[in-house]
């Protein structure tokens, strides 16, 4: 079948992976899927004897994992996921199902049974769509499938078997081996999807999503969106089993199951759960298990878990949930943590403890010229935040060292130092946030209140009007570009582009990441003259002659010619009128096939996250945060086609091609 883009369809959804397998996470992350991980508590104890085939067992286990998480999340995590993905990988040989070995002897038994033979690896996958209705009831629709890959092992000697077992690798892997690592040595051939053996059949998963989203014939099903007040397509609706079977024939998928879970309160005030309308034969068996486990594991707290339904009077005689209390207090205390970090960084505590680890509070106080009492409080707070570690030396005297977190991000000369960004947050962002109430009231820029200066153009009127402020800002951009640049530069295959122009490329930190990742590429950094004149302070030691600088104003001046334009963290600073001016200049400079790589935080389509982007918007005035669709529409209006990717980093990326 022809495969269409699918992962982007899930961009605005709360997708949850009901598995803690690092291999599954990596496969899905690499595919650009943004998801949360909520490992399932479902125990893999289904009676294998009840299943006619090994794959039915894997599919059923995958379903139960997904259902358990979908059921738990509204109460434990206080949110209903849109989609839960469950998966279970097993190895089948000689009519036996092999899961993860319990100990070395079990691993030996498994691996020797595979030696010299072909076996099958099955991954069962369940994609569970959750539709929360107005009455808070949740409708569940289940799509499941399995993938089979044949793997042949070489004849393994005893010493080879034990060497592999002693490596420790077999222990958390189905069948006792990991094909992507040392276990690859054991394998003679693989017929089928390799990633299926690693733990997740990505291609089949995408095909399944393609069927659901792009080729859906499900609009007129018995429980259509109108009937249930569900969002319109592409949210899938309950297809009839026969329709789905027909659609999935080539994918050998099993029928869709519509599962409805009602939560009602019994007289005792306990929640009771019922499930109706299960369509699959073998799920009926598990339905009972599911109902049983629901009754025992869902405490009365469930009825309070549904935040929207919370009745304040219900709370009067009870205590708040500990997690809720912790969450709200942590939010309230967030600024204290930020300020402690800023202060310790400004006072060079981390650099000092890197040069001289093991100082006590009095010694640190002497070096940073501060009071012993205040320094001790600061050091202890930093320990509690995981920025320092402490050890009792003698007579209850603590000595301090940097934690790994501090070593990575808080030293002024660390490769990923965020010191520049910390200073910017402290000196530039903090004052803006202290005027947040007037910003919200007026809906305008609070820079005048915070910095005593009116400004229309934040860069030219405020940031670059003072050398110290300019350098601080450039340092901040430099440090963030260094930690995010690689993910942005490698988000897409850029091998067809030879020349790039990084518009508003500031110190060139992002440009260097692009030349590092793409040996064929030269990058011109284009930024305001005030920035370009300082850029050499930021050049790496071994200057890369594939990076050059041109000074100019991207709203007014001619843009340097390039095959690829880069706009990293530029558009959010500007309202739509300015964005259109800039995009039309870029579009004019582009010939057909030229690219534009946009990198920003993409807001979720429902604008419910990520909170980093939404919080940043609070201190913006001229600009605004946008979703991938909003950016895409802006770009399409200038003749670009777009494909976007969530990089699982601080910044997302979109590659646009001029038509
Ligand atoms: C938020 S910073 C982003 C820096 C860099 N792209 C990055 O991702 O680290 C915005 C950049 O746009 C530049 N800029 C702002 N207005 C500009 C203009 N009119 N012409 C050229 N560059 C401009 C600023 O100097 C600054 O370097």
XYZ file of C-alpha atoms and ligand atoms in Angstrom:
686
model
C 0.000 0.000 0.000
C 1.049 3.594 -0.536
C 2.003 5.186 2.748
C 0.972 8.759 3.506
C 2.287 11.075 6.247
C 0.752 9.994 9.525
C 2.869 10.905 12.525
C 1.969 14.594 12.128
C -1.696 13.650 12.569
C -0.903 12.876 16.171
C 0.914 16.152 16.837
C -1.963 17.745 18.693
C -2.911 14.633 20.627
C -1.861 13.480 24.041
C -0.244 10.245 22.953
C 0.880 7.856 25.659
C 3.197 4.913 25.281
C 2.193 2.246 27.793
C 5.687 0.790 27.852
C 8.990 1.655 29.441
C 11.051 -0.174 26.826
C 13.854 2.222 25.856
C 13.975 0.568 22.437
C 10.299 1.287 21.712
C 10.699 4.843 22.946
C 13.683 5.368 20.685
C 11.949 3.954 17.614
C 8.912 6.165 18.127
C 10.961 9.236 19.044
C 13.116 8.820 15.975
C 9.934 8.731 13.932
C 9.119 12.196 15.281
C 6.246 11.127 17.513
C 5.755 13.235 20.614
C 4.412 11.135 23.457
C 4.403 10.630 27.186
C 5.552 7.404 28.734
C 3.288 5.780 31.312
C 4.491 2.205 31.808
C 1.653 -0.243 32.162
C 1.095 -2.051 35.425
C -0.608 -4.900 33.629
C 1.207 -8.082 34.572
C 2.111 -10.291 31.629
C 0.396 -13.280 33.160
C -2.297 -14.214 30.662
C -2.655 -17.968 30.322
C -0.808 -18.713 27.091
C -2.693 -21.989 26.777
C -5.907 -20.082 26.083
C -4.588 -18.660 22.827
C -4.674 -20.538 19.560
C -1.641 -18.704 18.197
C 1.310 -16.871 19.756
C 0.364 -13.586 18.104
C -3.103 -13.612 19.694
C -1.356 -13.731 23.043
C 0.927 -10.797 22.117
C -1.988 -8.738 20.820
C -4.081 -9.424 23.902
C -1.220 -8.473 26.219
C -0.677 -5.269 24.237
C -4.371 -4.436 24.558
C -4.462 -5.059 28.262
C -1.390 -2.869 28.752
C -2.985 -0.013 26.836
C -6.331 -0.378 28.597
C -4.748 -0.436 32.040
C -2.936 2.831 31.358
C -5.958 4.487 29.731
C -8.033 3.571 32.749
C -5.468 4.712 35.296
C -4.453 8.018 33.788
C -7.547 10.124 34.469
C -7.194 9.297 38.130
C -3.501 9.019 38.761
C -2.361 11.602 36.250
C -5.516 13.700 36.180
C -5.730 13.685 32.427
C -7.351 11.555 29.801
C -4.998 10.579 27.017
C -6.182 10.830 23.433
C -4.302 7.754 22.314
C -2.579 4.993 24.245
C -0.159 2.687 22.477
C 0.450 -0.725 23.991
C 2.882 -3.267 22.605
C 4.130 -6.713 23.498
C 6.976 -8.547 21.817
C 7.399 -12.294 22.112
C 9.537 -14.934 20.498
C 7.919 -18.169 19.336
C 9.855 -21.323 18.637
C 8.760 -24.959 18.444
C 5.251 -24.024 19.577
C 6.543 -22.282 22.672
C 6.264 -18.603 23.573
C 9.417 -17.072 25.015
C 9.202 -13.813 26.938
C 11.920 -12.202 29.046
C 14.187 -14.651 30.890
C 13.846 -14.639 34.649
C 17.459 -15.593 35.345
C 20.654 -16.706 33.621
C 19.645 -20.364 33.465
C 16.349 -19.432 31.902
C 18.239 -17.238 29.399
C 20.493 -20.206 28.601
C 17.501 -22.448 28.093
C 15.868 -19.913 25.757
C 18.954 -19.113 23.723
C 19.955 -22.734 23.293
C 16.440 -23.500 22.050
C 16.973 -20.834 19.366
C 20.476 -21.968 18.372
C 20.746 -22.997 14.704
C 17.033 -22.505 14.073
C 14.588 -20.086 12.589
C 12.101 -18.565 15.009
C 9.352 -15.954 14.816
C 9.282 -12.646 16.599
C 5.780 -11.298 17.060
C 4.915 -7.842 18.304
C 1.285 -7.253 19.155
C 0.306 -3.590 19.066
C -2.811 -1.929 20.415
C -3.753 1.630 19.497
C -6.420 2.754 21.887
C -8.328 5.955 21.117
C -9.993 7.576 24.121
C -12.907 9.945 23.591
C -14.015 11.816 26.655
C -17.648 12.708 26.380
C -19.394 15.663 27.918
C -20.668 13.530 30.791
C -17.018 12.579 31.518
C -17.632 9.022 30.374
C -14.853 7.776 28.167
C -15.394 5.797 24.975
C -12.508 3.611 23.952
C -11.855 2.369 20.458
C -9.230 -0.196 19.942
C -7.241 -0.968 16.822
C -4.834 -3.820 17.070
C -2.487 -5.712 14.829
C 0.608 -7.808 14.958
C 3.761 -8.115 12.944
C 5.813 -11.260 12.444
C 9.511 -11.346 11.578
C 11.491 -14.534 11.044
C 14.961 -14.646 12.519
C 17.524 -17.399 12.093
C 20.232 -17.926 14.687
C 23.629 -19.398 13.871
C 24.706 -22.568 15.691
C 25.916 -21.223 19.013
C 28.717 -22.848 20.971
C 28.392 -23.210 24.725
C 31.082 -20.608 25.277
C 29.361 -18.176 22.910
C 26.057 -18.700 24.730
C 27.577 -18.065 28.147
C 29.662 -15.138 27.008
C 26.495 -13.515 25.709
C 24.495 -14.362 28.839
C 27.275 -13.010 31.055
C 27.152 -9.715 29.182
C 23.814 -9.163 30.984
C 22.100 -8.186 27.754
C 19.544 -11.023 27.575
C 17.788 -10.234 30.828
C 15.209 -7.639 29.799
C 14.619 -8.870 26.269
C 11.979 -11.157 24.795
C 13.596 -14.442 23.793
C 16.706 -13.450 25.726
C 18.446 -11.446 23.019
C 18.695 -7.906 21.691
C 19.237 -7.849 17.945
C 20.262 -4.180 17.910
C 23.277 -4.771 20.182
C 25.507 -7.755 21.031
C 22.689 -10.143 20.157
C 23.107 -9.116 16.519
C 26.166 -11.408 16.464
C 23.944 -14.455 16.930
C 21.721 -13.752 13.954
C 22.272 -15.300 10.530
C 19.333 -13.668 8.780
C 16.191 -11.650 9.338
C 13.144 -11.930 7.107
C 10.752 -9.066 7.676
C 10.732 -5.854 9.657
C 13.954 -5.492 11.658
C 12.425 -2.902 14.016
C 9.768 -5.448 14.894
C 12.528 -7.591 16.389
C 13.922 -4.556 18.207
C 10.479 -4.091 19.785
C 8.162 -2.030 17.625
C 6.911 -2.559 14.042
C 7.064 1.077 13.004
C 6.133 0.564 9.373
C 3.015 -1.473 10.168
C 2.093 1.052 12.852
C 2.282 3.893 10.303
C 0.238 1.888 7.824
C -2.350 1.296 10.496
C -2.503 5.015 11.295
C -2.725 5.738 7.583
C -5.765 3.464 7.386
C -7.312 5.132 10.387
C -6.649 8.734 9.441
C -6.196 8.934 5.725
C -8.346 6.176 4.393
C -11.054 6.196 7.005
C -14.490 5.115 5.827
C -15.718 5.256 9.341
C -17.756 8.451 9.302
C -21.141 6.777 9.077
C -20.597 4.147 11.707
C -23.161 3.394 14.388
C -21.584 5.741 16.908
C -20.766 8.594 14.612
C -19.180 11.761 15.882
C -22.479 13.611 15.869
C -24.084 11.050 18.086
C -21.309 11.153 20.633
C -20.307 14.762 20.273
C -16.856 13.639 19.375
C -14.525 15.923 17.482
C -14.843 15.570 13.732
C -12.431 13.636 11.548
C -9.509 12.978 11.640
C -10.515 11.760 15.071
C -11.560 8.258 14.229
C -14.961 6.992 15.021
C -16.215 3.526 15.679
C -15.856 1.591 12.503
C -17.872 -1.538 12.239
C -15.836 -4.642 12.689
C -16.531 -5.770 9.147
C -15.461 -2.477 7.619
C -12.294 -2.532 9.575
C -11.490 -6.090 8.764
C -11.918 -5.245 5.138
C -9.626 -2.251 5.441
C -7.025 -4.115 7.349
C -6.950 -7.296 5.340
C -3.586 -6.618 3.838
C -2.290 -5.723 7.256
C -3.578 -8.886 8.872
C -5.033 -6.817 11.654
C -7.700 -8.017 14.001
C -11.010 -6.212 14.365
C -11.552 -2.922 16.002
C -13.044 -3.161 19.417
C -15.219 -0.527 20.846
C -14.911 -0.478 24.588
C -16.986 1.711 26.757
C -16.119 2.251 30.378
C -18.619 3.834 32.688
C -17.563 5.129 36.019
C -20.397 5.311 38.473
C -20.517 5.604 42.205
C -22.019 2.790 44.209
C -23.949 3.444 47.370
C -20.817 3.047 49.436
C -19.237 5.797 47.449
C -16.764 3.439 45.822
C -16.300 3.708 42.079
C -17.504 0.765 40.111
C -16.584 0.121 36.512
C -18.289 -1.641 33.724
C -17.172 -2.338 30.254
C -19.552 -2.974 27.426
C -19.559 -3.887 23.802
C -16.308 -5.768 23.512
C -16.189 -7.273 20.072
C -13.323 -9.694 20.183
C -13.626 -13.249 21.302
C -10.564 -13.455 23.443
C -11.029 -10.033 24.963
C -14.150 -11.298 26.643
C -12.029 -13.395 28.897
C -9.872 -10.460 29.771
C -12.867 -8.252 30.272
C -13.636 -10.154 33.409
C -10.064 -9.825 34.541
C -10.156 -6.188 33.699
C -13.356 -5.600 35.601
C -12.015 -7.514 38.573
C -8.783 -5.651 38.682
C -10.630 -2.377 38.257
C -12.756 -3.091 41.238
C -9.815 -3.857 43.412
C -7.343 -1.313 42.198
C -9.502 1.723 41.584
C -9.896 3.419 44.938
C -12.652 5.842 45.871
C -10.265 8.596 45.046
C -11.220 7.977 41.419
C -14.303 10.055 41.690
C -12.120 12.958 42.775
C -9.589 12.315 40.104
C -11.874 13.798 37.507
C -10.878 17.357 38.050
C -13.627 18.844 35.967
C -16.235 17.164 38.066
C -14.682 18.007 41.381
C -17.310 19.136 43.756
C -15.679 21.361 46.345
C -18.058 20.295 49.063
C -16.866 16.692 48.558
C -13.481 17.818 49.804
C -14.549 19.450 53.007
C -14.195 16.391 55.190
C -11.258 14.848 53.444
C -7.616 15.622 52.917
C -6.109 16.849 49.659
C -4.254 14.247 47.641
C -0.549 14.353 48.449
C 0.454 14.470 44.761
C -1.905 17.401 44.142
C -0.554 19.302 47.087
C 3.013 18.625 46.021
C 2.290 19.712 42.463
C 0.715 23.008 43.440
C 3.353 23.865 46.041
C 6.167 23.056 43.628
C 4.596 25.421 41.134
C 4.384 28.139 43.761
C 7.980 27.565 44.815
C 9.298 27.433 41.258
C 10.558 31.012 41.346
C 12.582 30.311 44.497
C 14.410 27.488 42.770
C 15.081 29.677 39.724
C 16.405 32.497 41.869
C 18.638 30.193 43.927
C 20.098 28.818 40.699
C 20.583 32.301 39.218
C 22.250 33.575 42.394
C 24.623 30.645 42.753
C 25.531 30.986 39.094
C 26.028 34.769 39.295
C 28.230 34.301 42.361
C 30.296 31.748 40.406
C 29.669 29.021 42.995
C 29.734 26.260 40.370
C 32.957 27.449 38.739
C 34.570 27.750 42.188
C 33.553 24.247 43.264
C 34.796 22.870 39.963
C 38.242 24.334 40.585
C 38.209 23.462 44.268
C 35.768 20.625 45.026
C 35.196 19.818 48.680
C 35.070 23.331 50.132
C 32.873 23.940 53.157
C 30.382 26.806 53.495
C 32.835 29.146 55.264
C 35.476 28.617 52.581
C 32.947 29.178 49.784
C 31.671 32.302 51.597
C 35.184 33.677 51.807
C 35.821 33.091 48.096
C 32.532 34.571 46.878
C 32.739 37.391 49.440
C 29.426 36.636 51.124
C 28.151 35.889 54.613
C 28.719 32.383 55.952
C 25.089 32.091 57.018
C 23.706 33.147 53.629
C 26.208 31.009 51.736
C 25.362 27.940 53.810
C 21.644 28.415 53.048
C 22.388 28.823 49.347
C 24.617 25.738 49.226
C 22.068 23.630 51.079
C 19.294 24.816 48.754
C 21.477 23.898 45.765
C 22.010 20.421 47.219
C 18.250 20.000 47.598
C 17.793 21.004 43.948
C 20.343 18.453 42.755
C 22.840 21.116 41.658
C 25.445 20.248 44.310
C 26.259 17.206 46.388
C 27.401 17.397 49.973
C 29.315 15.118 52.299
C 29.906 15.341 56.032
C 33.605 15.853 56.579
C 34.055 16.269 60.311
C 32.136 17.588 63.324
C 28.975 17.942 61.219
C 30.839 20.117 58.734
C 29.534 19.628 55.213
C 31.724 19.951 52.155
C 30.312 20.580 48.694
C 30.878 19.443 45.107
C 29.151 20.043 41.784
C 26.559 17.466 40.727
C 26.689 16.051 37.188
C 23.883 18.433 36.243
C 25.950 21.419 37.320
C 29.038 20.072 35.545
C 27.119 19.708 32.315
C 25.218 23.007 32.252
C 26.392 25.442 34.909
C 30.131 25.873 34.438
C 31.112 28.894 32.387
C 33.411 26.867 30.132
C 31.340 23.669 29.770
C 30.449 22.775 26.163
C 26.750 22.970 27.031
C 27.063 25.841 29.454
C 23.734 27.601 29.995
C 25.320 30.419 31.975
C 24.534 32.954 29.266
C 20.895 31.938 29.267
C 20.760 31.955 33.076
C 22.005 35.553 33.146
C 19.466 36.521 30.501
C 16.636 34.922 32.486
C 17.765 36.673 35.640
C 18.398 40.135 34.234
C 15.963 40.333 31.331
C 13.109 37.878 31.799
C 12.718 38.082 35.566
C 12.009 41.859 35.531
C 9.389 41.315 32.828
C 7.698 38.603 34.854
C 7.638 40.849 37.932
C 5.266 43.045 35.927
C 3.147 40.173 34.732
C -0.081 41.384 36.281
C 0.119 44.704 34.422
C 1.191 42.866 31.263
C -1.921 40.724 31.484
C -4.128 43.706 32.331
C -2.784 45.945 29.556
C -1.943 43.255 27.027
C 1.171 45.236 26.189
C 4.891 45.129 26.451
C 6.172 45.845 29.973
C 9.698 46.694 28.882
C 9.251 50.342 29.686
C 8.209 49.501 33.267
C 10.958 46.925 33.649
C 13.809 48.761 31.936
C 12.636 52.393 31.826
C 12.719 52.482 28.026
C 9.983 52.581 25.419
C 10.604 50.184 22.561
C 8.957 49.248 19.303
C 11.674 46.905 18.143
C 12.907 44.906 21.110
C 16.286 44.227 19.512
C 17.217 47.605 18.130
C 15.585 49.758 20.858
C 16.288 47.787 24.041
C 18.702 44.917 23.717
C 21.327 46.399 21.427
C 21.329 49.931 22.791
C 23.745 48.991 25.544
C 26.899 46.973 25.013
C 26.573 44.967 28.234
C 22.942 44.060 27.576
C 23.781 43.164 23.976
C 26.587 40.815 24.982
C 24.426 39.217 27.629
C 21.685 38.607 25.076
C 24.147 37.203 22.553
C 25.580 34.924 25.214
C 22.087 33.686 25.991
C 21.305 32.950 22.341
C 24.699 31.306 21.956
C 24.195 28.955 24.892
C 20.695 27.896 23.853
C 21.745 27.409 20.226
C 24.589 25.173 21.394
C 22.296 22.850 23.301
C 19.507 22.773 20.705
C 21.439 23.237 17.452
C 22.377 19.638 16.724
C 18.792 18.358 16.988
C 17.563 21.132 14.692
C 20.396 20.639 12.206
C 19.760 16.904 11.988
C 15.958 16.930 12.032
C 15.825 16.551 8.231
C 17.929 15.237 5.386
C 19.561 18.410 4.047
C 22.077 16.688 1.789
C 20.656 18.324 -1.349
C 21.432 21.855 -0.094
C 24.863 23.365 -0.627
C 24.447 26.913 0.680
C 22.388 28.108 3.625
C 21.642 31.488 5.132
C 20.802 31.638 8.828
C 18.602 34.721 9.131
C 18.970 36.283 12.569
C 21.715 33.726 13.150
C 23.231 35.822 15.970
C 26.608 34.445 17.106
C 26.679 31.667 14.503
C 26.334 28.891 17.085
C 23.446 27.323 15.141
C 25.323 27.759 11.839
C 28.305 25.818 13.220
C 25.975 22.970 14.206
C 24.685 22.891 10.625
C 28.171 22.767 9.094
C 29.196 20.102 11.604
C 26.206 17.952 10.668
C 26.342 18.585 6.896
C 29.845 18.521 5.406
C 28.612 19.781 2.018
C 26.987 22.907 3.480
C 28.310 26.499 3.816
C 26.289 28.856 5.982
C 26.055 32.647 5.880
C 24.891 34.142 9.152
C 22.786 37.242 8.497
C 22.097 39.510 11.448
C 21.942 43.165 12.441
C 25.255 45.085 12.214
C 25.355 45.518 16.008
C 25.439 41.728 16.337
C 27.739 40.862 13.486
C 30.406 43.269 14.785
C 30.610 41.189 17.989
C 30.338 37.775 16.389
C 34.034 36.983 16.406
C 33.970 36.843 20.235
C 31.918 33.691 19.851
C 33.795 31.893 17.095
C 35.001 28.446 18.046
C 38.746 28.023 18.416
C 39.139 26.278 15.078
C 37.232 28.678 12.917
C 35.174 26.909 10.326
C 35.602 28.770 7.033
C 32.267 27.400 5.862
C 30.558 29.870 8.227
C 30.596 33.554 7.221
C 28.776 36.650 8.489
C 26.845 39.358 6.649
C 25.358 42.387 8.409
C 21.921 43.654 7.476
C 18.285 44.094 8.403
C 16.136 41.225 7.191
C 13.076 43.463 6.909
C 14.824 46.064 4.752
C 17.950 44.754 3.082
C 18.497 42.299 0.284
C 18.965 38.770 1.611
C 22.088 36.786 0.722
C 21.383 34.105 -1.908
C 21.157 30.530 -0.628
C 19.536 27.146 -1.389
C 18.296 26.912 2.171
C 17.170 29.648 4.567
C 17.182 28.998 8.298
C 14.831 30.811 10.656
C 15.606 29.597 14.150
C 13.640 31.251 16.943
C 12.871 34.286 14.797
C 9.190 34.258 13.834
C 7.796 34.013 17.373
C 9.263 37.475 18.052
C 7.054 39.096 15.430
C 3.370 39.661 14.682
C 1.864 38.236 11.500
C 2.430 41.480 9.476
C 6.204 41.311 10.048
C 6.242 37.582 9.470
C 4.593 38.139 6.084
C 7.155 40.802 5.165
C 10.028 38.492 6.026
C 8.506 35.416 4.385
C 7.746 37.265 1.177
C 11.372 38.449 1.040
C 12.557 34.879 1.526
C 10.052 33.561 -1.034
C 11.328 36.139 -3.551
C 14.909 35.056 -2.920
C 14.032 31.376 -3.400
C 13.799 29.509 -6.660
C 11.686 26.367 -6.924
C 13.143 23.590 -4.752
C 14.867 25.971 -2.332
C 14.267 25.193 1.313
C 13.359 27.063 4.465
C 14.077 25.421 7.773
C 11.975 26.844 10.543
C 12.720 26.099 14.152
C 10.478 27.173 17.004
C 8.560 25.711 19.893
C 5.394 24.459 18.185
C 2.389 24.840 20.411
C 0.075 21.862 20.599
C -2.813 22.360 18.222
C -5.249 22.706 21.120
C -2.878 25.256 22.715
C -2.672 23.239 25.921
C 1.083 22.901 25.856
C 3.963 22.733 25.972
C 3.944 24.998 28.995
C 7.484 26.216 28.253
C 6.146 27.848 25.101
C 3.020 29.176 26.748
C 4.931 30.606 29.704
C 7.387 32.285 27.363
C 4.457 33.918 25.569
C 3.560 35.703 28.805
C 6.617 37.911 28.474
C 6.186 38.531 24.763
C 4.231 41.396 23.333
C 4.849 42.038 19.653
C 5.327 38.370 18.908
C 3.346 35.235 19.649
C 3.714 31.495 19.885
C 2.112 29.457 17.142
C 1.241 25.827 16.464
C 2.780 23.820 13.615
C -0.443 24.314 11.650
C -0.331 28.078 12.127
C 3.268 28.212 10.924
C 2.420 25.894 8.091
C -0.432 28.144 6.924
C 1.829 31.205 7.004
C 4.404 29.378 4.911
C 1.902 27.922 2.478
C 0.615 31.427 1.803
C 4.115 32.210 0.481
C 4.292 29.183 -1.804
C 6.054 26.694 0.454
C 5.067 23.111 1.122
C 5.772 22.068 4.688
C 6.730 19.016 6.688
C 7.315 19.342 10.377
C 9.042 17.335 13.016
C 8.947 17.451 16.764
C 12.573 17.020 17.691
C 12.005 15.972 21.301
C 14.374 18.781 22.118
C 13.761 22.353 23.264
C 12.948 23.339 19.686
C 10.798 21.736 16.994
C 11.556 21.985 13.306
C 9.725 22.381 9.991
C 11.259 21.961 6.562
C 9.498 23.964 3.870
C 10.189 23.650 0.151
C 9.444 26.404 -2.365
C 7.056 25.088 -4.982
C 15.789 35.206 19.406
S 17.246 35.533 18.532
C 17.550 34.004 17.706
C 18.987 33.781 17.429
C 19.336 32.505 16.680
N 18.610 32.353 15.466
C 19.174 31.292 17.557
O 18.308 30.447 17.294
O 19.931 31.158 18.502
C 16.716 36.614 17.252
C 17.823 37.058 16.351
O 17.259 37.848 15.297
C 18.087 38.944 15.063
N 17.300 40.031 14.460
C 16.299 40.725 15.029
N 15.834 41.645 14.172
C 16.554 41.512 13.039
C 16.527 42.177 11.799
N 15.662 43.144 11.559
N 17.410 41.786 10.853
C 18.310 40.808 11.091
N 18.369 40.121 12.256
C 17.505 40.486 13.224
C 18.571 39.308 16.456
O 19.709 40.109 16.407
C 18.823 37.953 17.065
O 20.106 37.516 16.798
